[in-house]
Amino acid sequence: MVKNKIEVRNLNLHYSQNHALKDINVFLPEKEISAFIGPSGCGKSTFLKTLNRMNDLVDGVRIDGEVLLDDENIYDNRVDTTILRKKIGMVFQQPNPFPMSVYDNVAYGPRTHGLKNKAQLDEIVEKALRDAAIWDEVKDRLKKSALGLSGGQQQRLCMARALAIQPDVLLMDEPTSALDPISTSKIEDLVTQLKKDYTILIVTHNMQQAARISDKTAFFLLGELVEMGETETVFSMPTDKRTEDYITGRFG
Ligand SMILES: Nc1ncnc2c1ncn2[C@@H]1O[C@H](COP(=O)(O)OP(=O)(O)OP(=O)(O)O)[C@@H](O)[C@H]1O
Ligand SMILES: [Mg+2]
């Protein structure tokens, strides 16, 4: 039986007066790819960020409910967010390499967690870059600035940076929306490969992308999770009229 890596129960999030997530209940199976789709402003990014407690930093935010990671509530007072974020990595819409070398970008996380040994760092950096399918393109320029890479290379570097901390879960918020079709296809292949080791959540505006790579798809609308199910079913026989209207392009 597939284990649920994450279980979200009765999750509500308010940004001051704005009720941005409304009673979300969802299970995310381990080592599967779950895609989140829905119109702009429906709460997809907000939802993703509640899973690694990045919304905690927002002024006036109020979060109720439970998010269980391996059966432990990440909103419990005793949870250390640094350790939490080591378990849950994130990649953003715009590639955001740090203004430092390719090598230092990837070594950043492990170093932050106290690793100093050069040989071990070298090994982690190489593995992460290989796993992110960019090693061959950067192996001769590890000491050069990451800002000199192309957008698609920068995004794969950011994936390597996320992988270097060996998370269990990878959150990706529209990771390919700033990329050309070739880089997009590289990232999609990569995500499909990574599924054997990671639980992956991806927000995308590209419904073909969701259909291509995800096992489960969830449709959000106005802060509500309208439906979630097997990707094939959601796209071929959605149960809710609102999902059907969205995927057939009648609105949004
Ligand atoms: N830091 C914040 N402070 C206040 N309100 C916010 C904040 N971030 C998001 N919101 C509001 O919460 C709602 C959901 O926003 P969110 O960014 O989660 O949507 P989204 O589905 O990711 O949209 P998009 O597809 O455009 O990225 C919106 O009404 C937005 O204005
Ligand atoms: Mg968003």
Coordinates of C-alpha atoms and ligand atoms in Angstrom, one line a residue:
M1 CA 0.0 0.0 0.0
V2 CA 1.2 3.5 -0.8
K3 CA 2.1 5.5 2.3
N4 CA 0.9 9.1 2.6
K5 CA 4.0 11.3 3.0
I6 CA 1.9 14.3 3.8
E7 CA -1.6 14.6 5.2
V8 CA -3.3 17.9 5.3
R9 CA -6.3 18.2 7.6
N10 CA -8.8 21.1 7.9
L11 CA -6.2 23.6 6.8
N12 CA -7.3 27.2 6.7
L13 CA -5.1 30.2 6.0
H14 CA -6.0 33.8 6.3
Y15 CA -3.8 36.7 5.1
S16 CA -5.4 39.3 7.4
Q17 CA -9.0 39.4 6.1
N18 CA -8.3 37.3 3.0
H19 CA -9.4 33.7 3.5
A20 CA -6.8 32.3 1.1
L21 CA -7.1 28.6 1.9
K22 CA -10.5 27.1 2.9
D23 CA -10.6 23.9 4.8
I24 CA -8.2 21.9 2.7
N25 CA -8.0 18.2 3.3
V26 CA -5.6 16.3 1.2
F27 CA -3.3 13.2 1.2
L28 CA -0.1 13.2 -0.7
P29 CA 1.3 9.7 -1.4
E30 CA 5.0 9.0 -1.0
K31 CA 7.1 8.9 -4.2
E32 CA 4.4 10.2 -6.4
I33 CA 4.1 13.4 -8.4
S34 CA 1.1 15.5 -7.4
A35 CA 0.2 18.5 -9.7
F36 CA -1.7 21.5 -8.5
I37 CA -3.6 23.5 -11.1
G38 CA -6.1 26.4 -11.0
P39 CA -6.5 30.0 -12.0
S40 CA -4.2 32.8 -10.9
G41 CA -4.8 33.8 -7.3
C42 CA -6.6 30.6 -6.2
G43 CA -4.0 29.7 -3.6
K44 CA -1.7 27.2 -5.2
S45 CA 1.5 29.0 -4.1
T46 CA 0.1 29.7 -0.7
F47 CA -0.7 26.0 -0.3
L48 CA 2.8 24.9 -1.3
K49 CA 4.3 27.4 1.1
T50 CA 2.3 26.1 4.0
L51 CA 4.0 22.8 3.6
N52 CA 7.4 24.1 4.5
R53 CA 6.1 26.9 6.8
M54 CA 7.3 29.6 4.5
N55 CA 4.0 31.5 5.1
D56 CA 5.0 31.8 8.8
L57 CA 7.1 34.8 7.7
V58 CA 4.2 36.8 6.3
D59 CA 2.8 39.6 8.5
G60 CA -0.8 39.0 9.6
V61 CA -1.0 35.4 8.5
R62 CA -3.2 33.0 10.5
I63 CA -2.9 29.2 9.9
D64 CA -5.3 26.6 11.4
G65 CA -5.4 22.9 11.0
E66 CA -2.8 20.3 10.6
V67 CA -0.1 19.4 8.2
L68 CA 1.3 16.0 9.0
L69 CA 4.7 15.0 7.5
D70 CA 5.4 11.4 8.3
D71 CA 2.5 11.5 10.8
E72 CA 4.0 14.5 12.7
N73 CA 2.3 17.9 12.7
I74 CA 4.8 20.4 11.2
Y75 CA 2.9 23.2 13.0
D76 CA 3.6 21.8 16.4
N77 CA 5.5 24.3 18.5
R78 CA 8.4 21.9 19.0
V79 CA 9.1 21.7 15.3
D80 CA 12.4 23.3 14.2
T81 CA 11.8 25.0 10.8
T82 CA 15.4 24.6 9.8
I83 CA 15.2 20.9 10.1
L84 CA 11.8 20.9 8.5
R85 CA 13.2 22.8 5.4
K86 CA 15.9 20.2 5.2
K87 CA 13.2 17.6 4.7
I88 CA 11.2 19.7 2.3
G89 CA 13.1 21.4 -0.5
M90 CA 11.6 24.1 -2.8
V91 CA 12.2 25.3 -6.3
F92 CA 10.6 28.6 -7.4
Q93 CA 9.1 30.0 -10.6
Q94 CA 12.1 32.3 -11.4
P95 CA 15.5 30.6 -11.3
N96 CA 17.1 32.2 -8.3
P97 CA 20.8 31.1 -8.1
F98 CA 22.8 32.9 -5.4
P99 CA 25.4 35.4 -6.7
M100 CA 28.3 32.9 -6.1
S101 CA 29.9 30.1 -8.0
V102 CA 28.0 27.1 -9.4
Y103 CA 29.8 24.9 -6.8
D104 CA 29.0 27.2 -3.9
N105 CA 25.3 27.4 -4.8
V106 CA 25.0 23.6 -4.5
A107 CA 27.3 23.3 -1.5
Y108 CA 25.4 26.1 0.3
G109 CA 22.7 23.9 2.0
P110 CA 25.1 21.1 3.2
R111 CA 27.5 23.8 4.5
T112 CA 24.6 25.5 6.3
H113 CA 23.9 22.2 8.0
G114 CA 27.5 22.0 9.2
L115 CA 29.3 20.0 6.6
K116 CA 32.9 21.2 6.1
N117 CA 34.7 18.2 4.7
K118 CA 35.9 19.1 1.2
A119 CA 35.8 15.5 -0.2
Q120 CA 32.3 15.0 1.1
L121 CA 31.1 18.3 -0.3
D122 CA 32.6 17.5 -3.7
E123 CA 30.8 14.3 -3.8
I124 CA 27.4 15.8 -2.8
V125 CA 27.8 18.6 -5.3
E126 CA 28.6 16.3 -8.1
K127 CA 25.8 13.9 -7.3
A128 CA 23.2 16.7 -7.0
L129 CA 24.4 18.2 -10.3
R130 CA 24.2 14.8 -12.0
D131 CA 20.8 14.1 -10.6
A132 CA 19.6 17.5 -11.9
A133 CA 20.9 16.6 -15.3
I134 CA 23.3 19.5 -15.6
W135 CA 26.7 18.1 -14.6
D136 CA 28.0 17.7 -18.1
E137 CA 27.2 21.4 -18.8
V138 CA 28.9 22.8 -15.8
K139 CA 31.6 20.4 -14.7
D140 CA 34.3 22.6 -16.3
R141 CA 32.9 25.8 -14.8
L142 CA 32.2 24.9 -11.2
K143 CA 34.1 27.9 -10.0
K144 CA 32.4 30.4 -12.3
S145 CA 29.5 32.5 -11.3
A146 CA 26.1 30.8 -11.5
L147 CA 24.7 34.0 -12.9
G148 CA 26.5 33.3 -16.2
L149 CA 24.4 30.2 -16.9
S150 CA 21.3 30.3 -19.2
G151 CA 17.8 30.4 -17.6
G152 CA 17.2 26.7 -18.1
Q153 CA 20.6 25.9 -16.7
Q154 CA 20.0 28.1 -13.7
Q155 CA 16.7 26.4 -13.0
R156 CA 18.4 22.9 -13.1
L157 CA 21.1 24.4 -10.9
C158 CA 18.4 25.4 -8.4
M159 CA 17.0 21.9 -8.5
A160 CA 20.5 20.6 -7.8
R161 CA 20.7 23.1 -4.9
A162 CA 17.4 21.7 -3.5
L163 CA 18.6 18.1 -4.0
A164 CA 21.9 18.7 -2.3
I165 CA 20.2 18.8 1.1
Q166 CA 18.7 15.4 0.4
P167 CA 15.1 16.4 1.1
D168 CA 12.3 13.8 1.2
V169 CA 9.8 16.1 -0.5
L170 CA 10.4 18.5 -3.4
L171 CA 8.0 21.5 -3.8
M172 CA 8.1 23.2 -7.2
D173 CA 6.2 26.3 -7.9
E174 CA 5.8 26.7 -11.7
P175 CA 9.4 25.6 -12.2
T176 CA 9.2 25.8 -16.0
S177 CA 7.1 28.8 -16.7
A178 CA 10.2 31.0 -17.4
L179 CA 11.8 28.4 -19.7
D180 CA 11.8 27.5 -23.4
P181 CA 10.3 24.2 -24.6
I182 CA 13.7 22.3 -24.6
S183 CA 14.6 23.3 -21.1
T184 CA 11.0 22.6 -20.0
S185 CA 11.2 19.1 -21.4
K186 CA 14.6 18.5 -19.6
I187 CA 13.0 19.6 -16.3
E188 CA 10.0 17.4 -17.0
D189 CA 12.2 14.3 -17.7
L190 CA 14.2 15.1 -14.6
V191 CA 11.1 15.4 -12.4
T192 CA 9.9 12.0 -13.7
Q193 CA 13.3 10.5 -12.9
L194 CA 13.3 12.0 -9.4
K195 CA 10.0 10.4 -8.5
K196 CA 11.8 7.1 -7.6
D197 CA 13.4 8.9 -4.6
Y198 CA 11.3 11.9 -3.8
T199 CA 7.7 12.9 -3.1
I200 CA 7.1 15.7 -5.6
L201 CA 4.5 18.5 -5.6
I202 CA 4.4 20.7 -8.6
V203 CA 2.3 23.8 -9.3
T204 CA 1.7 24.4 -13.0
H205 CA -0.3 26.5 -15.3
N206 CA 0.4 24.1 -18.0
M207 CA -2.3 21.4 -18.0
Q208 CA -0.5 19.3 -20.6
Q209 CA 2.5 19.3 -18.3
A210 CA 0.3 18.2 -15.4
A211 CA -1.2 15.5 -17.6
R212 CA 2.3 14.4 -18.8
I213 CA 4.1 14.0 -15.6
S214 CA 1.8 13.7 -12.6
D215 CA 0.2 10.8 -10.9
K216 CA -2.4 12.9 -9.1
T217 CA -3.9 16.2 -10.0
A218 CA -5.6 18.7 -7.7
F219 CA -7.8 21.5 -8.9
F220 CA -7.9 24.7 -6.7
L221 CA -10.5 27.5 -7.1
L222 CA -10.8 30.6 -4.9
G223 CA -9.0 29.0 -2.0
E224 CA -10.9 25.7 -2.2
L225 CA -9.6 22.3 -3.2
V226 CA -12.4 21.4 -5.7
E227 CA -11.2 17.9 -6.4
M228 CA -8.1 15.7 -6.4
G229 CA -7.7 12.3 -8.1
E230 CA -5.7 10.2 -10.5
T231 CA -4.5 12.6 -13.2
E232 CA -6.0 10.6 -16.0
T233 CA -9.4 10.6 -14.3
V234 CA -9.3 14.3 -13.5
F235 CA -8.6 15.2 -17.1
S236 CA -10.9 12.7 -18.7
M237 CA -13.8 12.4 -16.3
P238 CA -13.7 15.2 -13.6
T239 CA -16.4 14.8 -11.0
D240 CA -17.0 18.5 -10.5
K241 CA -18.5 20.8 -13.1
R242 CA -16.0 23.5 -12.1
T243 CA -13.0 21.3 -12.9
E244 CA -14.5 20.3 -16.2
D245 CA -15.1 24.0 -17.1
Y246 CA -11.5 24.8 -16.2
I247 CA -9.8 22.0 -18.0
T248 CA -11.9 22.4 -21.1
G249 CA -10.9 26.1 -21.2
R250 CA -14.4 27.5 -20.5
F251 CA -12.9 29.8 -17.9
G252 CA -9.7 30.8 -16.1
Ligands
LIG1 N1 2.2 37.4 1.2 C1 0.9 37.6 1.0 N2 0.2 38.6 1.7 C2 -1.1 38.8 1.5 N3 -1.8 38.2 0.6 C3 -1.2 37.2 -0.2 C4 0.2 36.9 0.0 N4 0.5 36.0 -0.9 C5 -0.7 35.7 -1.6 N5 -1.7 36.4 -1.1 C6 -3.1 36.4 -1.6 O1 -3.6 35.1 -1.4 C7 -4.4 34.6 -2.6 C8 -3.7 33.4 -3.2 O2 -2.5 33.8 -3.8 P1 -1.4 32.7 -4.3 O3 -0.2 33.4 -4.6 O4 -1.4 31.5 -3.4 O5 -2.2 32.3 -5.7 P2 -1.7 31.3 -6.9 O6 -2.8 30.3 -7.1 O7 -0.3 30.8 -6.6 O8 -1.7 32.3 -8.1 P3 -0.7 32.4 -9.4 O9 -1.2 31.3 -10.3 O10 -1.0 33.7 -10.0 O11 0.7 32.2 -9.0 C9 -4.4 35.8 -3.5 O12 -5.6 36.5 -3.2 C10 -3.2 36.7 -3.1 O13 -3.4 38.0 -3.4
MG2 MG 1.6 31.2 -7.5

